[in-house]
XYZ file of C-alpha atoms in Angstrom:
739
model
C -29.910 19.663 13.026
C -30.719 16.634 10.884
C -31.764 16.834 7.175
C -32.414 14.306 4.452
C -32.291 14.968 0.819
C -30.887 14.104 -2.634
C -27.402 15.297 -3.885
C -28.159 17.355 -6.973
C -24.819 18.994 -7.600
C -21.204 18.279 -6.388
C -19.347 21.537 -6.329
C -15.964 20.563 -4.895
C -14.186 17.428 -3.673
C -10.674 17.306 -2.217
C -9.297 13.890 -3.312
C -6.770 13.902 -0.671
C -8.994 14.294 2.584
C -12.479 13.659 1.173
C -13.454 17.423 2.057
C -16.639 18.145 -0.141
C -19.046 20.936 -0.988
C -22.391 19.993 -2.659
C -26.005 20.934 -2.957
C -28.664 18.749 -1.292
C -32.252 19.116 -2.281
C -34.476 18.694 0.796
C -38.264 19.146 1.389
C -37.516 22.640 2.703
C -35.469 23.607 -0.446
C -31.767 23.444 -1.461
C -28.958 23.413 0.988
C -25.194 23.882 0.642
C -23.453 21.087 2.585
C -19.807 21.068 3.525
C -17.787 18.428 5.398
C -15.611 15.250 4.899
C -17.303 12.368 3.018
C -15.911 9.088 1.716
C -17.550 9.733 -1.589
C -20.413 11.778 -3.109
C -22.462 11.138 -6.248
C -25.182 12.979 -7.853
C -28.483 11.067 -7.165
C -27.645 9.698 -3.834
C -29.920 10.326 -0.730
C -28.162 11.390 2.408
C -29.212 11.919 6.018
C -26.970 14.470 7.347
C -26.539 15.882 10.949
C -24.724 19.180 11.512
C -24.852 22.748 12.333
C -25.548 25.847 10.064
C -22.702 28.233 9.747
C -22.346 31.453 7.844
C -19.613 32.132 5.466
C -19.036 35.760 4.252
C -18.251 34.609 0.731
C -20.502 31.563 0.360
C -23.429 32.383 2.565
C -25.398 29.940 4.792
C -24.197 26.208 4.754
C -24.572 23.124 6.778
C -21.495 21.832 8.463
C -21.724 18.110 8.568
C -20.903 16.301 11.817
C -22.241 12.724 10.771
C -24.112 11.232 7.857
C -25.702 8.115 6.525
C -26.302 7.129 2.967
C -29.817 6.141 2.187
C -31.063 4.445 -0.875
C -33.343 6.578 -2.924
C -37.086 5.754 -2.741
C -38.887 7.649 -5.581
C -38.652 6.478 -9.091
C -37.049 9.748 -10.278
C -34.448 9.570 -7.527
C -33.712 5.878 -8.350
C -33.162 6.700 -11.926
C -30.746 9.601 -11.164
C -28.897 7.343 -8.766
C -28.377 4.536 -11.235
C -27.523 7.029 -14.114
C -24.703 8.511 -11.944
C -22.283 5.741 -13.062
C -21.891 4.450 -9.480
C -22.492 0.881 -10.985
C -20.345 -0.298 -13.910
C -22.231 -0.390 -17.407
C -25.403 1.273 -15.969
C -25.515 4.755 -17.564
C -28.521 7.031 -18.196
C -29.965 5.034 -20.935
C -29.759 1.673 -19.031
C -30.981 3.279 -15.925
C -34.187 4.539 -17.691
C -34.826 1.188 -19.061
C -34.383 -0.475 -15.683
C -36.827 1.893 -14.083
C -39.242 1.549 -16.760
C -39.151 -2.186 -16.218
C -39.100 -2.506 -12.387
C -40.121 1.000 -10.939
C -39.585 1.420 -7.262
C -38.216 -2.176 -7.022
C -35.269 -1.281 -9.304
C -32.552 -1.014 -6.597
C -33.729 -4.351 -5.033
C -33.454 -6.018 -8.371
C -29.973 -4.550 -9.135
C -28.405 -5.334 -5.658
C -30.218 -8.664 -4.754
C -31.769 -10.150 -7.859
C -29.216 -9.061 -10.487
C -30.014 -11.878 -12.925
C -33.482 -10.528 -13.419
C -31.862 -7.588 -15.312
C -31.993 -9.911 -18.360
C -35.643 -8.793 -18.687
C -34.437 -5.248 -19.375
C -34.013 -4.484 -23.076
C -30.289 -3.738 -24.036
C -28.797 -5.663 -21.009
C -27.236 -9.145 -21.851
C -25.485 -11.830 -19.896
C -22.009 -10.139 -20.129
C -23.452 -6.913 -18.824
C -25.080 -8.625 -15.941
C -21.738 -10.245 -14.836
C -20.078 -6.839 -14.846
C -22.942 -5.329 -12.861
C -22.546 -8.213 -10.329
C -18.993 -7.575 -10.030
C -19.428 -3.844 -9.626
C -22.164 -4.290 -6.952
C -20.036 -6.659 -4.936
C -17.078 -4.279 -5.240
C -19.048 -1.439 -4.074
C -20.140 -3.130 -1.023
C -16.656 -4.484 -0.363
C -14.814 -1.261 -1.131
C -17.111 0.690 1.377
C -16.050 -1.731 4.205
C -12.447 -1.443 3.341
C -12.396 2.219 3.084
C -14.112 2.447 6.341
C -11.613 0.122 8.040
C -8.654 2.071 6.529
C -10.021 5.427 7.738
C -9.974 3.980 11.246
C -6.194 3.519 10.895
C -5.635 7.234 10.034
C -5.283 6.658 6.272
C -6.662 9.556 4.139
C -9.306 8.976 1.741
C -7.249 9.380 -1.361
C -4.688 6.997 0.055
C -7.152 4.441 0.829
C -8.690 4.548 -2.668
C -5.048 4.142 -3.917
C -4.373 1.181 -1.758
C -7.698 -0.469 -2.636
C -7.150 -0.081 -6.320
C -3.780 -1.926 -6.131
C -4.830 -4.825 -3.730
C -8.512 -5.010 -4.236
C -10.003 -7.913 -2.279
C -6.532 -8.639 -0.666
C -6.399 -5.145 0.962
C -7.375 -6.152 4.463
C -5.276 -9.346 4.385
C -2.228 -7.358 3.589
C -3.016 -4.589 6.140
C -3.330 -7.299 8.952
C -0.530 -9.395 8.070
C 2.232 -7.185 6.530
C 1.311 -3.560 5.979
C 5.022 -2.862 5.118
C 4.195 -4.243 1.652
C 2.452 -0.893 1.071
C 5.943 0.781 0.743
C 6.830 -0.918 -2.398
C 3.422 -0.906 -4.062
C 1.746 2.335 -3.080
C 3.186 5.768 -4.038
C 2.889 8.121 -1.024
C 3.331 5.447 1.669
C 6.908 5.322 3.270
C 8.125 3.386 6.217
C 6.932 5.909 8.842
C 3.325 5.749 7.518
C 3.302 1.986 7.140
C 4.697 1.677 10.674
C 2.022 3.857 11.921
C -0.587 1.741 10.306
C 0.987 -1.488 11.560
C 1.087 -0.341 15.110
C -2.457 0.856 15.058
C -3.374 -2.463 13.843
C -1.553 -4.213 16.642
C 1.170 -5.727 14.687
C 3.988 -7.196 16.927
C 6.625 -4.307 17.212
C 9.285 -7.076 17.044
C 7.885 -8.439 13.810
C 10.644 -9.399 11.358
C 8.630 -7.522 8.709
C 8.940 -4.353 10.702
C 12.625 -4.772 11.241
C 13.373 -5.516 7.670
C 11.407 -2.392 6.555
C 13.235 -0.451 9.088
C 16.673 -1.528 7.844
C 15.682 -0.584 4.302
C 14.349 2.705 5.287
C 17.405 3.700 7.154
C 19.569 2.610 4.207
C 17.412 4.567 1.708
C 17.480 7.694 3.917
C 21.311 7.429 4.206
C 21.461 7.222 0.337
C 18.990 9.939 -0.472
C 19.800 12.509 2.198
C 23.564 11.939 2.873
C 24.704 10.372 -0.402
C 26.024 7.160 1.135
C 26.476 4.249 -1.118
C 26.677 1.730 1.926
C 26.469 2.091 5.708
C 28.490 0.264 8.278
C 26.690 -2.541 9.684
C 27.325 -1.676 13.366
C 26.005 1.747 12.763
C 22.912 0.575 10.851
C 22.068 -1.822 13.613
C 22.205 0.800 16.310
C 20.269 3.356 14.236
C 17.382 0.812 13.355
C 17.286 -0.226 17.122
C 16.853 3.438 18.100
C 14.276 4.155 15.329
C 11.898 1.319 16.104
C 12.911 0.714 19.793
C 13.885 -3.091 19.363
C 16.790 -4.815 20.845
C 19.719 -5.229 18.660
C 19.961 -8.945 18.894
C 16.555 -9.155 17.249
C 18.009 -7.175 14.223
C 20.954 -9.503 13.458
C 19.062 -12.394 12.075
C 16.792 -10.149 9.872
C 19.864 -9.135 7.691
C 19.940 -12.680 6.455
C 16.328 -12.561 5.319
C 16.978 -9.322 3.297
C 20.182 -11.026 1.775
C 18.229 -13.907 0.543
C 15.506 -11.684 -0.844
C 18.216 -9.731 -2.720
C 17.194 -6.426 -1.016
C 20.634 -5.880 0.452
C 24.338 -6.970 0.021
C 26.515 -7.764 3.001
C 30.055 -6.866 1.989
C 33.317 -7.737 3.769
C 35.636 -6.834 1.113
C 37.437 -3.934 2.754
C 38.110 -4.828 6.406
C 34.737 -3.766 7.981
C 31.328 -5.242 7.306
C 29.177 -2.923 5.197
C 25.535 -3.014 4.125
C 24.507 -2.058 0.607
C 21.065 -1.646 -1.012
C 21.361 -4.253 -3.744
C 21.259 -1.864 -6.536
C 23.911 0.411 -5.225
C 26.276 -2.471 -4.749
C 25.662 -3.492 -8.444
C 26.323 0.097 -9.499
C 29.574 0.544 -7.573
C 30.964 -2.808 -8.646
C 30.045 -2.525 -12.251
C 31.523 1.182 -12.441
C 34.886 -0.096 -11.114
C 35.049 -3.201 -13.268
C 34.111 -1.266 -16.444
C 36.549 1.576 -15.936
C 39.323 -0.973 -15.590
C 38.342 -2.878 -18.682
C 38.070 0.433 -20.624
C 41.190 2.051 -19.321
C 43.359 -0.901 -19.876
C 42.030 -1.801 -23.275
C 44.843 -2.267 -25.761
C 42.647 -2.289 -28.804
C 42.177 1.421 -28.886
C 44.579 3.119 -31.243
C 44.939 6.656 -32.579
C 45.676 6.867 -36.300
C 46.908 10.386 -36.698
C 49.779 12.472 -35.322
C 48.635 13.929 -32.084
C 51.088 16.814 -31.828
C 50.526 18.212 -35.362
C 46.748 17.972 -34.982
C 47.010 19.927 -31.661
C 49.127 22.655 -33.353
C 46.671 22.788 -36.399
C 43.574 23.114 -34.142
C 45.091 25.903 -31.977
C 45.866 27.793 -35.110
C 42.309 27.260 -36.576
C 40.769 28.296 -33.254
C 43.119 31.173 -32.850
C 44.012 30.308 -29.320
C 47.106 29.798 -27.124
C 47.262 27.244 -24.303
C 49.652 26.637 -21.466
C 51.778 23.590 -21.280
C 49.506 21.954 -18.539
C 46.543 22.550 -20.911
C 48.252 21.054 -23.869
C 49.453 18.160 -21.765
C 45.853 17.656 -20.629
C 44.735 17.503 -24.304
C 47.625 15.083 -25.103
C 46.477 12.635 -22.312
C 43.011 12.431 -23.884
C 44.438 10.874 -26.960
C 47.130 8.721 -25.142
C 44.782 7.360 -22.414
C 41.496 5.548 -22.895
C 39.869 7.110 -19.757
C 41.033 10.650 -18.858
C 39.929 13.244 -16.205
C 40.118 16.931 -16.423
C 39.361 19.031 -13.360
C 39.627 22.725 -12.548
C 37.792 25.707 -11.332
C 36.150 28.591 -13.452
C 38.237 30.370 -16.007
C 40.828 27.626 -16.176
C 40.110 26.598 -19.691
C 38.212 23.325 -19.298
C 35.577 24.386 -22.041
C 38.554 25.483 -24.341
C 40.109 22.091 -23.950
C 36.741 20.261 -24.615
C 36.465 22.362 -27.793
C 39.942 21.519 -28.970
C 39.634 17.781 -28.405
C 36.279 17.476 -29.984
C 37.472 19.492 -33.099
C 40.441 17.148 -33.506
C 38.572 13.948 -33.289
C 35.750 15.141 -35.606
C 38.337 16.471 -38.139
C 39.862 12.868 -38.328
C 36.471 11.126 -38.783
C 35.752 10.014 -35.391
C 32.190 9.798 -33.946
C 31.872 11.874 -30.723
C 29.139 12.491 -28.118
C 29.042 15.343 -25.519
C 26.775 14.899 -22.716
C 26.043 16.392 -19.036
C 23.819 15.069 -16.231
C 21.160 17.904 -16.624
C 19.423 19.753 -19.200
C 20.819 23.117 -18.202
C 24.388 21.790 -18.008
C 24.151 20.260 -21.511
C 22.738 23.531 -22.828
C 25.656 25.422 -21.371
C 28.257 23.203 -22.956
C 26.411 23.158 -26.360
C 26.393 27.062 -26.246
C 30.048 27.368 -25.114
C 31.502 24.812 -27.528
C 29.105 24.925 -30.503
C 28.917 21.120 -30.498
C 25.592 19.273 -29.965
C 25.276 18.195 -26.315
C 22.612 16.044 -24.770
C 21.720 14.883 -21.176
C 23.020 11.530 -20.272
C 19.588 10.096 -20.275
C 18.690 11.463 -23.750
C 22.041 10.269 -25.135
C 21.336 6.705 -23.769
C 17.757 6.797 -25.149
C 15.614 6.666 -21.967
C 12.504 4.711 -22.280
C 9.940 5.022 -19.615
C 8.110 2.047 -18.033
C 4.426 1.493 -17.853
C 4.724 -0.181 -14.625
C 7.188 1.730 -12.400
C 9.292 5.000 -12.290
C 12.594 3.419 -13.305
C 12.249 2.474 -17.044
C 15.363 1.475 -19.170
C 17.638 2.613 -21.811
C 17.862 1.835 -25.427
C 21.556 1.760 -25.212
C 23.077 -0.789 -22.956
C 25.456 -3.826 -22.769
C 23.434 -5.572 -25.565
C 23.101 -2.476 -27.664
C 26.056 0.027 -26.852
C 26.398 3.381 -28.521
C 28.153 3.477 -31.694
C 30.615 6.272 -30.722
C 34.339 6.651 -30.538
C 34.628 9.134 -27.847
C 32.311 10.428 -24.957
C 33.002 13.682 -23.256
C 31.112 14.124 -19.949
C 30.912 17.642 -18.471
C 29.811 18.615 -14.843
C 30.988 15.180 -13.725
C 30.751 16.271 -10.067
C 26.942 16.104 -10.489
C 26.948 12.461 -11.741
C 26.033 9.819 -9.010
C 27.071 6.272 -8.888
C 23.854 4.887 -10.501
C 23.854 7.370 -13.291
C 27.491 6.587 -14.131
C 26.761 2.870 -14.148
C 24.034 3.482 -16.648
C 26.332 5.431 -18.925
C 29.111 2.943 -18.723
C 26.712 0.077 -19.576
C 25.754 2.029 -22.752
C 29.227 2.316 -24.112
C 31.648 -0.106 -25.762
C 34.969 -1.040 -24.055
C 36.671 0.517 -27.033
C 35.006 3.968 -26.467
C 37.310 6.648 -25.123
C 36.045 8.467 -22.149
C 36.892 12.013 -21.200
C 35.576 13.157 -17.857
C 35.409 16.988 -17.162
C 34.311 18.613 -13.853
C 35.337 20.678 -10.801
C 36.253 18.281 -8.083
C 35.896 21.117 -5.575
C 32.179 21.622 -6.366
C 29.516 20.040 -4.217
C 29.113 16.216 -4.761
C 26.198 14.821 -6.664
C 22.716 14.980 -5.015
C 22.436 11.060 -5.559
C 24.544 8.589 -4.067
C 28.319 8.482 -4.189
C 31.232 10.943 -4.653
C 32.258 9.633 -8.044
C 34.638 12.362 -9.499
C 36.584 12.577 -6.212
C 36.794 8.730 -5.935
C 38.025 8.357 -9.452
C 40.780 10.825 -8.825
C 41.686 9.562 -5.477
C 42.137 6.041 -6.917
C 45.182 7.275 -8.757
C 44.426 4.659 -11.550
C 43.015 6.983 -13.906
C 45.050 9.780 -15.505
C 43.975 13.185 -14.547
C 44.939 16.855 -15.004
C 44.000 19.514 -12.439
C 43.923 23.120 -14.089
C 44.845 25.827 -11.752
C 45.917 28.844 -13.968
C 43.241 31.398 -14.767
C 42.986 32.341 -18.365
C 43.923 35.866 -19.119
C 40.407 36.992 -20.221
C 39.057 35.800 -16.900
C 41.426 37.865 -14.709
C 39.244 40.889 -14.950
C 36.356 39.162 -13.327
C 36.379 39.279 -9.752
C 33.808 36.513 -9.676
C 36.490 34.014 -11.068
C 39.386 35.533 -9.014
C 37.282 35.263 -5.744
C 36.163 31.889 -6.423
C 39.731 30.709 -6.545
C 40.616 32.698 -3.514
C 37.731 31.192 -1.542
C 38.644 27.730 -2.857
C 42.250 28.463 -1.458
C 40.808 29.567 1.823
C 41.506 33.285 1.326
C 39.290 36.200 1.871
C 37.831 37.635 -1.369
C 38.107 40.963 -2.854
C 34.957 42.994 -2.058
C 33.206 46.047 -3.497
C 35.924 47.360 -5.891
C 34.846 50.139 -8.154
C 33.411 48.793 -11.465
C 33.566 45.302 -9.885
C 31.077 42.331 -10.424
C 31.502 41.105 -6.741
C 29.648 42.848 -3.944
C 29.067 42.386 -0.327
C 26.267 44.342 1.503
C 26.472 44.238 5.396
C 23.422 43.900 7.332
C 22.694 43.703 11.033
C 19.993 41.020 11.283
C 18.553 38.197 9.169
C 15.265 40.138 8.796
C 17.183 42.956 7.231
C 19.188 40.507 5.088
C 15.899 39.136 3.817
C 14.468 42.580 3.053
C 17.476 43.747 1.020
C 17.708 40.351 -0.891
C 13.962 40.967 -1.906
C 14.735 44.655 -2.784
C 17.744 43.506 -4.849
C 15.903 41.135 -7.032
C 12.634 43.136 -7.355
C 14.073 46.595 -7.902
C 17.805 47.375 -7.560
C 19.451 44.910 -9.934
C 16.795 45.158 -12.650
C 17.119 49.050 -12.615
C 20.978 49.077 -12.522
C 21.520 46.461 -15.089
C 18.398 45.907 -17.100
C 18.073 42.370 -15.822
C 14.753 40.401 -15.931
C 14.084 39.562 -12.292
C 12.706 36.093 -13.199
C 15.068 34.916 -16.022
C 18.425 36.665 -15.281
C 18.678 36.844 -11.378
C 18.779 33.846 -9.026
C 18.789 33.804 -5.191
C 20.812 30.957 -3.780
C 20.563 30.153 -0.129
C 21.934 27.532 2.388
C 18.750 25.939 3.497
C 15.014 25.608 2.973
C 13.955 26.773 6.305
C 14.318 30.075 8.242
C 13.893 33.864 7.459
C 16.343 33.642 4.540
C 15.493 30.159 3.536
C 13.962 28.985 0.232
C 10.397 28.544 1.590
C 10.070 32.066 3.266
C 11.802 33.833 0.270
C 9.563 32.177 -2.269
C 6.503 32.901 -0.474
C 7.410 36.679 -0.198
C 8.819 36.826 -3.700
C 5.641 35.156 -5.414
C 3.407 37.822 -3.846
C 5.859 40.706 -4.906
C 6.999 39.543 -8.322
C 3.968 37.647 -9.428
C 1.005 38.784 -7.330
C -2.540 37.471 -7.630
C -4.790 39.572 -9.852
C -8.396 39.339 -10.869
C -7.398 37.764 -14.214
C -4.456 35.585 -13.239
C -4.944 31.823 -13.087
C -3.700 30.080 -10.047
C -3.986 26.462 -8.594
C -3.806 25.539 -4.814
C -1.956 22.268 -4.354
C -1.609 21.152 -0.787
C 0.086 24.272 0.838
C 1.554 25.449 -2.515
C 0.045 28.054 -4.707
C 1.091 28.003 -8.403
C 0.391 31.081 -10.750
C 0.766 31.620 -14.442
C 4.213 33.235 -14.957
C 5.699 31.684 -11.733
C 9.356 30.654 -11.864
C 9.484 26.932 -10.897
C 11.885 24.031 -10.481
C 11.586 20.311 -10.681
C 12.933 18.802 -7.371
C 13.031 15.062 -8.164
C 13.803 13.028 -11.375
C 10.598 12.162 -13.075
C 11.464 9.797 -16.003
C 7.997 9.394 -17.287
C 6.952 12.940 -17.982
C 6.693 13.431 -21.754
C 7.509 16.249 -24.108
C 8.086 16.791 -27.806
C 11.782 17.297 -28.772
C 13.140 19.615 -31.405
C 12.384 17.005 -34.065
C 8.786 16.811 -32.902
C 9.236 13.320 -31.436
C 7.932 12.276 -28.030
C 10.694 12.201 -25.419
C 10.712 11.530 -21.715
C 12.188 12.852 -18.612
C 12.338 15.848 -16.440
C 15.150 16.030 -13.838
C 16.005 17.265 -10.493
C 17.153 20.939 -10.995
C 15.407 21.633 -14.257
C 13.838 25.136 -14.218
C 11.238 27.048 -16.134
C 8.047 29.169 -16.037
C 4.303 28.327 -15.685
C 2.585 29.273 -18.951
C -0.790 27.694 -18.468
C -3.137 26.395 -15.720
C -6.170 24.243 -16.473
C -8.129 24.591 -13.232
C -10.797 22.096 -14.198
C -8.382 19.252 -14.902
C -5.834 20.554 -12.309
C -3.097 20.503 -14.726
C -0.170 22.892 -15.020
C 2.060 23.493 -18.219
C 5.613 24.653 -17.676
C 7.906 25.979 -20.423
C 11.512 24.828 -19.151
C 14.398 27.011 -19.941
C 15.388 24.776 -22.857
C 11.898 25.415 -24.341
C 10.575 22.029 -23.587
C 6.909 22.080 -22.645
C 5.859 19.877 -19.791
C 2.318 19.146 -18.659
C 2.037 18.294 -15.073
C -0.851 16.374 -13.487
C -1.917 16.906 -9.811
C 0.230 14.047 -8.803
C 3.344 15.338 -10.740
C 2.974 18.621 -8.978
C 4.293 17.258 -5.792
C 7.779 17.671 -7.239
C 7.407 21.044 -8.561
C 8.417 24.124 -6.532
C 8.612 27.855 -6.692
C 12.203 28.881 -7.709
C 12.703 32.463 -7.211
C 14.993 31.328 -4.522
C 16.626 27.835 -4.545
C 19.229 26.049 -2.479
C 22.802 25.972 -3.423
C 22.739 22.389 -3.895
C 19.910 22.709 -6.465
C 22.063 25.107 -8.506
C 24.719 22.716 -9.610
C 25.366 22.715 -13.315
C 23.493 25.985 -13.785
C 24.609 29.555 -14.672
C 22.686 32.735 -14.031
C 23.594 36.384 -15.012
C 23.261 37.561 -11.450
C 23.440 35.573 -8.067
C 22.248 36.978 -4.673
C 23.487 34.809 -1.784
C 22.058 35.543 1.753
C 24.765 35.293 4.458
C 23.204 34.178 7.703
C 24.082 32.008 10.619
C 22.717 28.583 10.284
C 23.407 24.846 10.389
C 27.156 24.254 10.671
C 27.120 21.330 8.075
C 25.670 23.686 5.585
C 28.231 26.472 6.037
C 31.245 24.996 4.195
C 33.816 26.446 1.805
C 32.707 24.144 -0.985
C 29.143 25.390 -0.649
C 30.091 28.930 -0.864
C 32.431 28.204 -3.687
C 29.723 26.390 -5.590
C 27.314 29.226 -5.135
C 29.755 31.850 -6.402
C 30.743 29.953 -9.462
C 27.006 30.019 -10.687
C 27.254 33.688 -11.406
C 28.218 34.869 -14.794
C 28.040 38.760 -14.646
C 27.332 39.855 -11.035
C 27.168 38.488 -7.593
C 25.885 40.079 -4.384
C 26.341 38.665 -0.978
C 24.094 40.086 1.653
C 24.256 39.728 5.526
C 26.919 38.990 8.151
C 30.520 39.058 6.844
C 31.653 36.753 9.740
C 29.333 34.030 8.305
C 31.308 34.377 4.960
C 34.577 34.208 6.658
C 33.530 31.187 8.711
C 32.360 29.465 5.565
C 35.762 30.039 3.858
C 37.667 28.643 6.831
C 35.468 25.761 7.305
C 37.015 23.231 4.764
C 35.050 20.253 6.017
C 34.126 17.841 3.185
C 31.045 16.005 4.311
C 32.421 12.342 3.632
C 30.245 9.766 2.206
C 30.420 6.061 2.628
C 31.636 4.882 -0.708
C 34.078 1.980 -1.587
C 34.435 3.022 -5.236
C 38.076 4.257 -4.854
C 38.999 0.778 -3.314
C 37.051 -1.147 -5.909
C 38.711 0.670 -8.815
C 42.137 -0.273 -7.291
C 40.996 -3.786 -6.855
C 39.617 -4.273 -10.469
C 42.526 -2.608 -12.094
C 44.912 -5.001 -10.397
C 42.734 -7.983 -11.606
C 42.687 -6.796 -15.162
C 46.378 -5.919 -15.116
C 47.125 -9.567 -13.970
C 45.217 -10.892 -17.004
C 47.110 -8.732 -19.524
């Protein structure tokens, strides 16, 4: 069936795919139209072909199969069309004046004789130039959007591309669509490659090979934490990815080297390829640590032994010899590392050191990589602690997602001592930024558990620092007496030592519930968080209990558990507000997590000042949904209120269940861990150890006991390509030669 009419009301538009619902006024009355359109504006006249369908909820509607935009013909239609804002500077007022002057010829005047608009009251030469530009862009953009849609690019992405490149869009698409990767958010290598091949770009094009190299390097950094990748392996993977001969890849490395995208490094026997920024980070960290550790200008102007005795008396604590030695080393050395598992006294040592320095008039700063981790150290020590980003004064950028820091080499922090907690979570790039923000004379105390999972970002910084043997470190192994009553802590150390944990003791805090299948495991996990643990211990299922699982997929994975738990713990009601974003549903009161650093999201800090940055792993609850603007407000656990736009919501997920990797730096009253057979690389001792150390009061493992035992015995440490250890040795040697 074919109908013609005027758009009188737009009810819904999906900006991603162009799916639209609107009312069309025809000679036979109003019709509801559904289908995919490039754009819909009130006042437009459309000729639509389609079939009538009946929806139980919305009634009869015409499902569009094809359409054509017609210019309106009546004076009233023309006025509504011009008043819709489709042409810049022409609003309702000017539309009325134009129609009063030219009647049915108005559109011909606007599109073909634009200069005659000078005859219309209120329209001057400047306005006419803007109208000309808008008319030309309207014509041009429609052609471009049509071309891009033919290449399989969604409407929203097409508009984004056009908004960046404007009249150069087709030239870039035809010559080097891989430029889209750097400039258009939402387009990665795979999408750009799809566009290029559909547009008949030579599959052996250097542009294609360059982009593939950068893509593989980026994936290795993001997904595997590699700082570099061996050249031979990289060449083979690129060849396999894009199906080109290896001899065509070799000369392209030089192009990327000359453009400063990569660094080719031969320092340590083999040829390694770095993304430029990762090479800079690794080199700077090694050199700055050497300069700081070997700085002879640092001097302690008080008697360390007497101050330690005094502090222990003031704090009413007793420490072992190894703990006292660890404290002493923090005064004797410029850079010190303290590592150890739960209950070994790391926090007590931090507290003692901080107190001694402050009592003697030194400026100190405590920091951690995440908001949850900094909040923990602040609560346990009583000293103010900040995230590394906040301590360094992160300032967002108006033109990219990177931004910069107030405190840097040119403006270092005025502090005598920095204590970094949860160092295992710090990647090479963040550590570089921290070191750039401190003076060579600032003492650095690094605290963390080297047996925890490494950072989500690139590198294995804490382990590399220790393995270099150039930086003084103390490994704490003895459990504090007050922690010996906790099977969580005792079992964490047993697991870390490859021993089977103590299970299901009376009055214990460590439980194992055996099940015969993954489905049964899932059901018990759901029952534990929704009923059993809240009833037994008075826990709030959302704030106090956390499910930690190995993977995102599968019956006991994050995605399936969150889908189930949202409907059980926070079901939809007639009065509850919710928002559909892609395949995700968000509801008020949902527990959510940020899954990627977003340095540009703003909030008001405790002083009422605007601050920036929401980080991977930050958790909170949805407190408000604005359906009209498609915005979601989240109150983070540290009371920050963050407003998420539709674009920002890509990196927000439900968090009733999270992966163990995402739990780093956090603590929860109760933790539930499904034990199910899965991907071997995710079933390691340090993964289980990390999960168990997240629990403060109770932990319940559910599932197959064999899986737990296999994880305990699998002491595989997924190695990362990093040369930080070697570089530290190298730079220490250079600095020592100069002294």
